[in-house]
CSV table of C-alpha atoms in Angstrom, one decimal:
chain,number,residue,atom,x,y,z
A,14,MET,CA,-4.1,-33.7,-9.1
A,15,ALA,CA,-3.0,-33.3,-12.7
A,16,PRO,CA,-5.1,-35.2,-15.3
A,17,THR,CA,-3.6,-38.3,-16.9
A,18,MET,CA,-2.1,-37.7,-20.3
A,19,GLN,CA,-4.1,-39.3,-23.0
A,20,ALA,CA,-3.7,-39.5,-26.8
A,21,ARG,CA,-5.1,-36.4,-28.5
A,22,PRO,CA,-8.4,-37.1,-30.2
A,23,THR,CA,-9.0,-36.1,-33.7
A,24,LEU,CA,-10.9,-32.9,-34.0
A,25,HIS,CA,-13.9,-33.2,-36.3
A,26,ARG,CA,-15.2,-30.1,-38.1
A,27,ARG,CA,-18.4,-29.9,-35.9
A,28,THR,CA,-16.3,-29.6,-32.7
A,29,ARG,CA,-14.3,-26.6,-33.8
A,30,PRO,CA,-16.9,-23.8,-33.0
A,31,ALA,CA,-17.2,-25.1,-29.4
A,32,LEU,CA,-13.4,-25.3,-29.1
A,33,LEU,CA,-13.0,-21.9,-30.5
A,34,ALA,CA,-15.6,-20.5,-28.1
A,35,THR,CA,-13.7,-22.1,-25.2
A,36,LEU,CA,-10.4,-20.6,-26.3
A,37,VAL,CA,-12.0,-17.2,-26.8
A,38,THR,CA,-13.4,-17.4,-23.3
A,39,ALA,CA,-10.1,-18.4,-21.8
A,40,VAL,CA,-8.2,-15.7,-23.6
A,41,THR,CA,-10.8,-13.1,-22.6
A,42,ALA,CA,-10.4,-14.2,-19.0
A,43,LEU,CA,-6.7,-13.9,-19.2
A,44,VAL,CA,-6.8,-10.5,-20.8
A,45,ALA,CA,-9.2,-9.3,-18.1
A,46,GLY,CA,-6.8,-10.7,-15.5
A,47,VAL,CA,-9.3,-13.2,-14.2
A,48,VAL,CA,-8.1,-16.7,-13.2
A,49,THR,CA,-10.7,-19.1,-12.0
A,50,GLY,CA,-10.5,-22.3,-10.0
A,51,PRO,CA,-9.8,-23.4,-6.4
A,52,GLY,CA,-7.4,-21.1,-4.7
A,53,ALA,CA,-6.8,-19.1,-7.8
A,54,VAL,CA,-5.6,-15.5,-7.6
A,55,ARG,CA,-6.7,-12.8,-10.0
A,56,ALA,CA,-3.6,-11.0,-11.3
A,57,ASP,CA,-5.0,-7.5,-12.2
A,58,ALA,CA,-3.4,-6.2,-15.4
A,59,ALA,CA,-1.8,-2.8,-15.7
A,60,PRO,CA,-4.0,-0.2,-17.4
A,61,ALA,CA,-3.5,0.5,-21.1
A,62,THR,CA,-2.7,4.1,-20.1
A,63,PHE,CA,-1.6,5.0,-16.6
A,64,ALA,CA,-3.5,7.7,-14.7
A,65,HIS,CA,-1.5,10.5,-13.1
A,66,PRO,CA,-1.2,11.6,-10.4
A,67,GLY,CA,-2.1,8.1,-9.5
A,68,VAL,CA,-0.3,6.7,-6.5
A,69,THR,CA,-2.7,6.5,-3.5
A,70,VAL,CA,-4.3,9.9,-4.3
A,71,SER,CA,-5.8,11.1,-7.5
A,72,LYS,CA,-6.2,14.6,-8.9
A,73,GLY,CA,-9.9,14.4,-8.2
A,74,GLN,CA,-9.2,13.6,-4.6
A,75,LEU,CA,-6.7,16.4,-4.3
A,76,ASP,CA,-9.1,18.9,-5.8
A,77,PHE,CA,-12.0,17.8,-3.5
A,78,ALA,CA,-9.8,18.2,-0.4
A,79,LYS,CA,-8.3,21.5,-1.6
A,80,ALA,CA,-11.8,22.9,-2.0
A,81,LYS,CA,-12.7,21.9,1.5
A,82,VAL,CA,-9.5,23.4,2.9
A,83,ASP,CA,-10.1,26.6,1.0
A,84,ALA,CA,-13.6,26.8,2.4
A,85,GLY,CA,-12.3,26.2,6.0
A,86,ALA,CA,-14.3,23.0,6.3
A,87,GLN,CA,-13.6,20.3,8.9
A,88,PRO,CA,-11.9,17.9,9.3
A,89,TRP,CA,-9.9,18.9,6.2
A,90,LYS,CA,-8.8,22.4,7.5
A,91,SER,CA,-7.5,21.0,10.8
A,92,ALA,CA,-5.8,18.2,8.9
A,93,PHE,CA,-4.1,20.7,6.6
A,94,ASP,CA,-3.0,22.9,9.5
A,95,GLN,CA,-1.5,19.8,11.2
A,96,MET,CA,0.5,18.9,8.1
A,97,MET,CA,1.7,22.5,7.6
A,98,ALA,CA,2.8,22.7,11.2
A,99,SER,CA,4.8,19.5,11.1
A,100,LYS,CA,8.5,19.1,10.7
A,101,TYR,CA,7.9,17.6,7.3
A,102,ALA,CA,6.7,20.9,5.8
A,103,ASP,CA,9.6,22.8,7.1
A,104,LEU,CA,11.1,24.7,4.1
A,105,ASN,CA,14.4,24.9,6.0
A,106,ARG,CA,14.7,21.1,6.1
A,107,THR,CA,18.2,19.8,5.2
A,108,PRO,CA,18.1,16.5,3.4
A,109,LYS,CA,20.5,13.8,4.7
A,110,PRO,CA,21.1,11.4,1.8
A,111,ARG,CA,23.6,8.5,2.0
A,112,ALA,CA,25.1,6.3,-0.6
A,113,THR,CA,24.5,3.2,1.5
A,114,VAL,CA,21.5,3.1,3.9
A,115,GLU,CA,22.1,0.3,6.4
A,116,CYS,CA,19.1,-0.9,8.4
A,117,GLY,CA,19.4,-3.8,10.9
A,118,SER,CA,16.7,-5.6,12.8
A,119,TYR,CA,14.7,-3.2,15.0
A,120,SER,CA,16.8,-0.3,13.6
A,121,ASN,CA,20.1,-1.6,14.9
A,122,PRO,CA,22.1,-0.3,13.2
A,123,ASN,CA,20.3,2.7,11.8
A,124,TYR,CA,22.6,4.3,9.3
A,125,GLY,CA,20.4,6.7,7.3
A,126,CYS,CA,17.2,4.7,7.8
A,127,THR,CA,15.2,7.3,9.7
A,128,ASP,CA,16.7,10.1,7.5
A,129,GLU,CA,15.6,8.4,4.3
A,130,ARG,CA,12.1,7.6,5.4
A,131,GLU,CA,11.5,11.0,6.8
A,132,ASP,CA,13.0,12.8,3.8
A,133,ALA,CA,10.7,10.8,1.6
A,134,ILE,CA,7.7,11.7,3.7
A,135,ALA,CA,8.8,15.3,3.6
A,136,ALA,CA,9.0,15.2,-0.2
A,137,TYR,CA,5.4,14.0,-0.2
A,138,THR,CA,4.4,16.5,2.4
A,139,ASP,CA,5.9,19.4,0.4
A,140,ALA,CA,4.2,18.1,-2.8
A,141,LEU,CA,0.9,18.2,-1.0
A,142,ALA,CA,1.7,21.6,0.4
A,143,TRP,CA,2.4,22.8,-3.1
A,144,TYR,CA,-0.9,21.5,-4.4
A,145,PHE,CA,-2.9,23.0,-1.6
A,146,THR,CA,-1.2,26.4,-1.4
A,147,ARG,CA,0.3,26.8,-5.0
A,148,ASP,CA,3.3,28.3,-3.3
A,149,GLU,CA,6.1,27.0,-5.5
A,150,ARG,CA,8.6,27.1,-2.7
A,151,TYR,CA,7.1,23.8,-1.6
A,152,ALA,CA,7.3,22.2,-5.0
A,153,LYS,CA,11.0,23.3,-5.2
A,154,LYS,CA,11.6,21.8,-1.8
A,155,SER,CA,10.0,18.5,-2.7
A,156,ILE,CA,12.3,18.4,-5.8
A,157,ALA,CA,15.4,19.3,-3.7
A,158,LEU,CA,14.7,16.4,-1.4
A,159,MET,CA,14.2,14.0,-4.3
A,160,ASP,CA,17.3,15.3,-6.1
A,161,ALA,CA,19.5,15.0,-3.0
A,162,TRP,CA,18.7,11.3,-2.7
A,163,SER,CA,18.7,10.5,-6.4
A,164,GLY,CA,22.1,12.0,-6.7
A,165,THR,CA,23.5,10.0,-3.8
A,166,ILE,CA,22.0,6.6,-2.8
A,167,LYS,CA,23.3,3.4,-4.3
A,168,GLU,CA,22.0,0.6,-2.1
A,169,HIS,CA,20.2,-0.6,1.0
A,170,THR,CA,21.9,-3.2,3.2
A,171,ASN,CA,21.5,-5.4,6.3
A,172,SER,CA,18.5,-7.5,7.4
A,173,ASN,CA,15.8,-4.8,7.3
A,174,ALA,CA,16.9,-3.5,3.9
A,175,PRO,CA,13.8,-4.9,2.0
A,176,LEU,CA,11.3,-3.4,4.5
A,177,GLN,CA,13.2,-0.1,4.6
A,178,THR,CA,13.2,0.1,0.8
A,179,GLY,CA,9.5,-0.7,0.9
A,180,TRP,CA,8.7,2.1,3.3
A,181,ALA,CA,10.8,4.8,1.7
A,182,GLY,CA,9.8,3.5,-1.8
A,183,SER,CA,6.2,4.0,-1.0
A,184,SER,CA,6.5,7.7,-0.3
A,185,TRP,CA,8.9,8.7,-3.1
A,186,PRO,CA,6.5,8.0,-6.0
A,187,ARG,CA,3.6,9.7,-4.2
A,188,ALA,CA,5.7,12.9,-4.1
A,189,ALA,CA,7.0,12.5,-7.7
A,190,GLU,CA,3.5,11.9,-9.1
A,191,ILE,CA,2.2,15.2,-7.7
A,192,ILE,CA,5.2,17.2,-8.7
A,193,LYS,CA,5.6,15.8,-12.3
A,194,TYR,CA,1.9,16.1,-13.2
A,195,THR,CA,0.9,19.3,-11.4
A,196,TYR,CA,3.9,21.5,-11.2
A,197,THR,CA,4.9,23.3,-14.3
A,198,GLY,CA,8.1,24.9,-13.1
A,199,GLY,CA,10.3,22.1,-14.3
A,200,TRP,CA,12.3,19.2,-12.7
A,201,ALA,CA,15.7,19.0,-14.4
A,202,ASN,CA,16.8,15.8,-12.5
A,203,GLU,CA,13.6,13.8,-13.0
A,204,GLY,CA,15.4,11.3,-15.2
A,205,ARG,CA,17.9,10.7,-12.5
A,206,PHE,CA,15.1,10.2,-9.9
A,207,ARG,CA,13.5,7.6,-12.3
A,208,THR,CA,16.8,5.8,-12.5
A,209,MET,CA,17.1,5.7,-8.7
A,210,LEU,CA,13.6,4.1,-8.4
A,211,ARG,CA,14.3,1.6,-11.2
A,212,ASP,CA,17.8,0.6,-10.1
A,213,VAL,CA,18.0,1.1,-6.3
A,214,TYR,CA,14.4,0.5,-5.1
A,215,LEU,CA,12.5,-1.7,-7.5
A,216,PRO,CA,14.9,-4.7,-7.6
A,217,LYS,CA,14.9,-4.7,-3.7
A,218,VAL,CA,11.1,-5.0,-3.4
A,219,ILE,CA,9.7,-6.6,-6.6
A,220,ASN,CA,10.4,-10.2,-5.6
A,221,GLY,CA,8.7,-10.0,-2.2
A,222,SER,CA,9.5,-11.5,1.1
A,223,ASN,CA,8.7,-14.6,3.2
A,224,SER,CA,8.9,-12.7,6.5
A,225,ASN,CA,5.9,-11.4,8.4
A,226,GLY,CA,3.2,-10.3,6.0
A,227,ASN,CA,3.5,-6.6,6.5
A,228,TRP,CA,7.0,-6.8,4.9
A,229,GLU,CA,5.7,-8.1,1.5
A,230,LEU,CA,2.7,-5.8,1.6
A,231,SER,CA,4.8,-2.7,2.1
A,232,MET,CA,7.2,-3.9,-0.5
A,233,MET,CA,4.4,-4.4,-3.0
A,234,GLU,CA,3.1,-1.0,-2.2
A,235,ALA,CA,6.4,0.5,-3.2
A,236,ALA,CA,6.6,-1.7,-6.3
A,237,VAL,CA,3.1,-0.8,-7.4
A,238,GLY,CA,3.7,3.0,-6.8
A,239,ILE,CA,7.1,2.9,-8.5
A,240,SER,CA,5.6,1.0,-11.5
A,241,VAL,CA,3.0,3.6,-11.9
A,242,PHE,CA,5.5,6.4,-12.0
A,243,LEU,CA,7.8,4.5,-14.3
A,244,GLU,CA,4.8,3.3,-16.3
A,245,ASP,CA,6.3,-0.2,-16.0
A,246,LYS,CA,3.4,-2.5,-16.9
A,247,ALA,CA,5.4,-5.8,-16.3
A,248,SER,CA,6.5,-4.8,-12.8
A,249,TYR,CA,3.0,-3.5,-12.0
A,250,ASP,CA,1.5,-6.9,-13.0
A,251,LYS,CA,4.1,-8.8,-11.0
A,252,ALA,CA,3.6,-6.7,-7.9
A,253,MET,CA,-0.2,-6.9,-8.1
A,254,ALA,CA,-0.2,-10.7,-8.4
A,255,LYS,CA,2.0,-11.0,-5.4
A,256,PHE,CA,-0.2,-8.5,-3.6
A,257,ARG,CA,-3.4,-10.5,-4.3
A,258,THR,CA,-1.7,-13.7,-3.0
A,259,ARG,CA,-0.3,-12.1,0.1
A,260,THR,CA,-3.5,-10.2,1.0
A,261,ALA,CA,-5.5,-13.5,0.9
A,262,ALA,CA,-2.8,-15.0,3.1
A,263,TYR,CA,-2.7,-12.1,5.5
A,264,ILE,CA,-6.4,-11.6,6.5
A,265,TYR,CA,-8.6,-14.6,7.3
A,266,LEU,CA,-12.2,-15.0,6.2
A,267,GLU,CA,-14.4,-17.9,7.4
A,268,SER,CA,-14.9,-18.7,3.7
A,269,ASP,CA,-11.2,-19.6,3.4
A,270,GLY,CA,-11.9,-22.8,5.3
A,271,ALA,CA,-10.5,-24.3,8.5
A,272,LEU,CA,-7.1,-22.8,8.0
A,273,PRO,CA,-5.9,-19.5,6.5
A,274,LYS,CA,-4.7,-19.3,2.9
A,275,THR,CA,-0.9,-19.5,2.5
A,276,VAL,CA,1.8,-18.1,0.2
A,277,PRO,CA,3.2,-21.1,-1.7
A,278,SER,CA,6.8,-20.1,-1.4
A,279,GLN,CA,6.6,-20.3,2.4
A,280,ASN,CA,5.8,-24.0,2.5
A,281,LEU,CA,3.3,-23.7,5.3
A,282,ASP,CA,2.0,-27.1,4.6
A,283,THR,CA,0.8,-28.2,8.1
A,284,LYS,CA,-1.5,-26.7,10.7
A,285,ALA,CA,1.4,-26.5,13.1
A,286,LYS,CA,3.5,-24.4,10.7
A,287,ILE,CA,0.5,-22.1,10.0
A,288,VAL,CA,-0.3,-21.7,13.7
A,289,ASN,CA,3.3,-20.8,14.4
A,290,TYR,CA,3.4,-18.3,11.6
A,291,TRP,CA,0.2,-16.8,12.9
A,292,GLN,CA,1.9,-15.9,16.2
A,293,GLY,CA,0.6,-19.1,18.0
A,294,GLN,CA,-3.1,-18.3,17.2
A,295,SER,CA,-4.9,-21.6,16.5
A,296,THR,CA,-8.5,-20.2,16.5
A,297,PHE,CA,-9.2,-18.4,13.2
A,298,MET,CA,-11.9,-15.8,13.0
A,299,THR,CA,-13.0,-13.5,10.2
A,300,GLY,CA,-10.9,-10.3,10.2
A,301,LEU,CA,-8.0,-11.8,12.1
A,302,THR,CA,-4.6,-11.0,10.5
A,303,GLN,CA,-1.4,-13.0,10.5
A,304,GLU,CA,0.1,-10.4,12.9
A,305,THR,CA,-2.9,-9.6,15.1
A,306,CYS,CA,-1.4,-11.6,18.0
A,307,ARG,CA,2.0,-10.1,17.4
A,308,ASP,CA,0.8,-6.5,17.9
A,309,PHE,CA,-1.6,-4.1,16.3
A,310,THR,CA,1.1,-1.7,15.2
A,311,HIS,CA,2.6,-4.2,12.7
A,312,THR,CA,-0.9,-5.3,11.8
A,313,GLY,CA,-1.6,-1.6,11.0
A,314,TYR,CA,1.3,-1.5,8.6
A,315,GLY,CA,-0.1,-4.5,6.7
A,316,ILE,CA,-3.7,-3.1,6.6
A,317,SER,CA,-2.4,0.3,5.5
A,318,ALA,CA,-0.4,-1.1,2.6
A,319,ILE,CA,-3.4,-3.1,1.5
A,320,SER,CA,-5.6,0.0,1.4
A,321,HIS,CA,-2.9,2.0,-0.4
A,322,ILE,CA,-2.5,-0.6,-3.1
A,323,ALA,CA,-6.2,-1.0,-3.5
A,324,GLU,CA,-6.6,2.8,-3.8
A,325,THR,CA,-3.8,3.0,-6.4
A,326,SER,CA,-5.4,0.1,-8.3
A,327,ARG,CA,-8.8,1.9,-8.3
A,328,ILE,CA,-7.2,5.1,-9.7
A,329,GLN,CA,-5.6,3.0,-12.4
A,330,GLY,CA,-8.9,1.5,-13.4
A,331,GLN,CA,-9.0,-1.8,-11.5
A,332,ASP,CA,-11.4,-1.5,-8.5
A,333,LEU,CA,-10.4,-4.2,-6.0
A,334,TYR,CA,-12.8,-3.1,-3.3
A,335,GLY,CA,-15.5,-5.2,-4.8
A,336,THR,CA,-13.3,-8.3,-4.7
A,337,ASP,CA,-12.0,-10.4,-1.8
A,338,VAL,CA,-9.4,-7.6,-1.2
A,339,GLY,CA,-12.2,-5.2,-0.2
A,340,GLU,CA,-14.0,-7.8,2.0
A,341,ARG,CA,-10.7,-8.7,3.7
A,342,LEU,CA,-9.9,-5.1,4.2
A,343,ARG,CA,-13.3,-4.3,5.6
A,344,GLN,CA,-13.2,-7.2,8.0
A,345,ALA,CA,-9.7,-6.5,9.2
A,346,LEU,CA,-10.4,-2.9,9.8
A,347,GLY,CA,-13.6,-3.7,11.8
A,348,PHE,CA,-12.0,-6.5,13.8
A,349,GLN,CA,-8.9,-4.6,14.8
A,350,ALA,CA,-10.9,-1.4,15.4
A,351,LYS,CA,-13.2,-3.1,17.9
A,352,TYR,CA,-10.4,-4.2,20.1
A,353,GLU,CA,-8.4,-0.9,19.6
A,354,LEU,CA,-11.5,0.8,21.0
A,355,GLY,CA,-11.3,-1.3,24.2
A,356,THR,CA,-13.6,-4.2,23.7
A,357,ALA,CA,-12.7,-7.0,26.1
A,358,VAL,CA,-10.5,-9.6,24.4
A,359,PRO,CA,-11.8,-13.2,24.6
A,360,SER,CA,-9.5,-16.0,25.7
A,361,SER,CA,-9.8,-17.5,22.2
A,362,LEU,CA,-8.0,-14.5,20.8
A,363,CYS,CA,-4.2,-14.1,21.5
A,364,GLY,CA,-4.7,-15.8,24.8
A,365,GLY,CA,-7.0,-13.0,26.0
A,366,SER,CA,-4.6,-10.1,25.5
A,367,VAL,CA,-3.6,-7.9,22.6
A,368,ASN,CA,-1.0,-5.2,22.1
A,369,ARG,CA,-2.9,-2.2,20.8
A,370,GLY,CA,-1.6,0.7,18.8
A,371,LEU,CA,-3.1,0.4,15.3
A,372,GLY,CA,-1.9,3.8,14.2
A,373,PRO,CA,-3.3,6.4,11.8
A,374,ILE,CA,-4.1,3.9,9.1
A,375,THR,CA,-7.9,3.6,8.7
A,376,GLU,CA,-8.9,6.6,6.6
A,377,VAL,CA,-8.1,5.2,3.1
A,378,GLY,CA,-9.9,1.9,3.5
A,379,TYR,CA,-12.8,3.4,5.5
A,380,ASN,CA,-13.3,6.1,2.9
A,381,ALA,CA,-13.3,3.6,0.0
A,382,LEU,CA,-15.7,1.2,1.7
A,383,HIS,CA,-17.9,3.6,3.6
A,384,THR,CA,-18.0,6.9,1.8
A,385,ARG,CA,-17.9,5.6,-1.8
A,386,LEU,CA,-19.6,2.2,-1.4
A,387,GLY,CA,-21.9,2.9,1.5
A,388,THR,CA,-20.8,0.0,3.7
A,389,ALA,CA,-21.7,0.4,7.3
A,390,MET,CA,-18.5,0.2,9.4
A,391,THR,CA,-19.5,1.2,12.9
A,392,ASN,CA,-16.3,0.4,14.8
A,393,THR,CA,-14.0,1.6,12.0
A,394,GLN,CA,-16.0,4.8,11.8
A,395,LYS,CA,-15.8,5.4,15.5
A,396,LEU,CA,-12.1,4.8,15.6
A,397,THR,CA,-11.4,6.9,12.5
A,398,GLU,CA,-13.4,9.9,13.7
A,399,GLN,CA,-11.8,9.6,17.1
A,400,GLN,CA,-8.3,9.7,15.6
A,401,ARG,CA,-8.9,12.7,13.3
A,402,PRO,CA,-6.9,14.4,12.0
A,403,ALA,CA,-4.7,11.4,11.2
A,404,GLY,CA,-1.1,12.4,11.0
A,405,SER,CA,2.0,10.4,10.1
A,406,ASN,CA,3.4,7.2,11.5
A,407,ASN,CA,6.8,8.5,10.4
A,408,LEU,CA,7.4,5.4,8.3
A,409,PHE,CA,5.2,5.5,5.2
A,410,VAL,CA,1.7,6.8,6.3
A,411,ALA,CA,1.0,10.6,6.2
A,412,TRP,CA,-1.9,13.0,6.2
A,413,GLU,CA,-4.8,10.7,5.2
A,414,THR,CA,-7.6,12.7,6.9
A,415,LEU,CA,-6.5,15.5,4.6
A,416,THR,CA,-6.4,13.4,1.4
A,417,HIS,CA,-9.1,10.8,2.0
A,418,ALA,CA,-11.6,11.8,4.7
A,419,GLU,CA,-15.2,11.6,3.3
A,420,ASN,CA,-13.7,12.0,-0.2
A,421,PRO,CA,-16.1,10.7,-2.9
A,422,SER,CA,-13.7,11.3,-5.8
């Protein structure tokens, strides 16, 4: 409840130091991106100087993985071989850009949607192939794919346009970061590619979505990655603030209280509305996500986007793994991994039945929390190692055993 307005008291000289100290503390908190109070969300500020390459994977991580591949060490060598044998690393790939990409619900219609996502993954794959092999044919292929789309696309339309833009828009900046900051052979149309990201992709994702949570999380992943490449601090801050709010509303912790947190714009102001939004699940348990009782595949999209944004944020100097983001990610990974591995589902969860299929999405979060921070994650570890080498989900996830497995950088 807002405090009652009262007449402003006269400030005597002896009160000013205390007032000044309070103001300094408040300003310091704001500069640090820390907002306190019940239900507050910390909006992590953009770095003073952006780190490059800095979207999901850093130069240190690339160098660590390259050294492992060069030494023939596992699981990196098998992960590299898997990537190089994939259709995405094919140097004969013909890009299929469209001026208008039209994506309806459940890919109906699908006019350019698969082509766009897969060309974006291919651009990232070729950028990685360039870095690992130093064969400039791959760098040139990555550039050719990015150029084909930047010279053609004007818009995304139909009901799935925001999600489609989020998925493709997550892969493009990963590719661009590696090419711009590690390839010295030149990229004549880089400016046009920047314009594409700024004018075609960013406006479609930056304001978020009130659909299922994986939508907004993927959209914020794209917005954060694009903001890094464009060095757009205002968009980075806006996307990170939305990300913090959505992550808290996507993964439940017992400390949240009797009901999950919500996104204010969704007006989920009764338990009945919340339960309906959480796929009919009325028993809330730590690690449960808003889409667990829908299916694990969509849940995996959400968890993956959270890990990607947290990783980008860490590279940019704001380590979210020590905040509620890291705890929610740890709990969500462990909760889903347990049932993905075949643990019997209690009647209190999704009526006693879940739709498995989490996908190749555990490496980034597992590496951050287990390898770097030393957190024991028994179920997540078992599932991660069982799935290696993790490939691509053909949407926005690709080659994360190669880039993140046991990577301390």
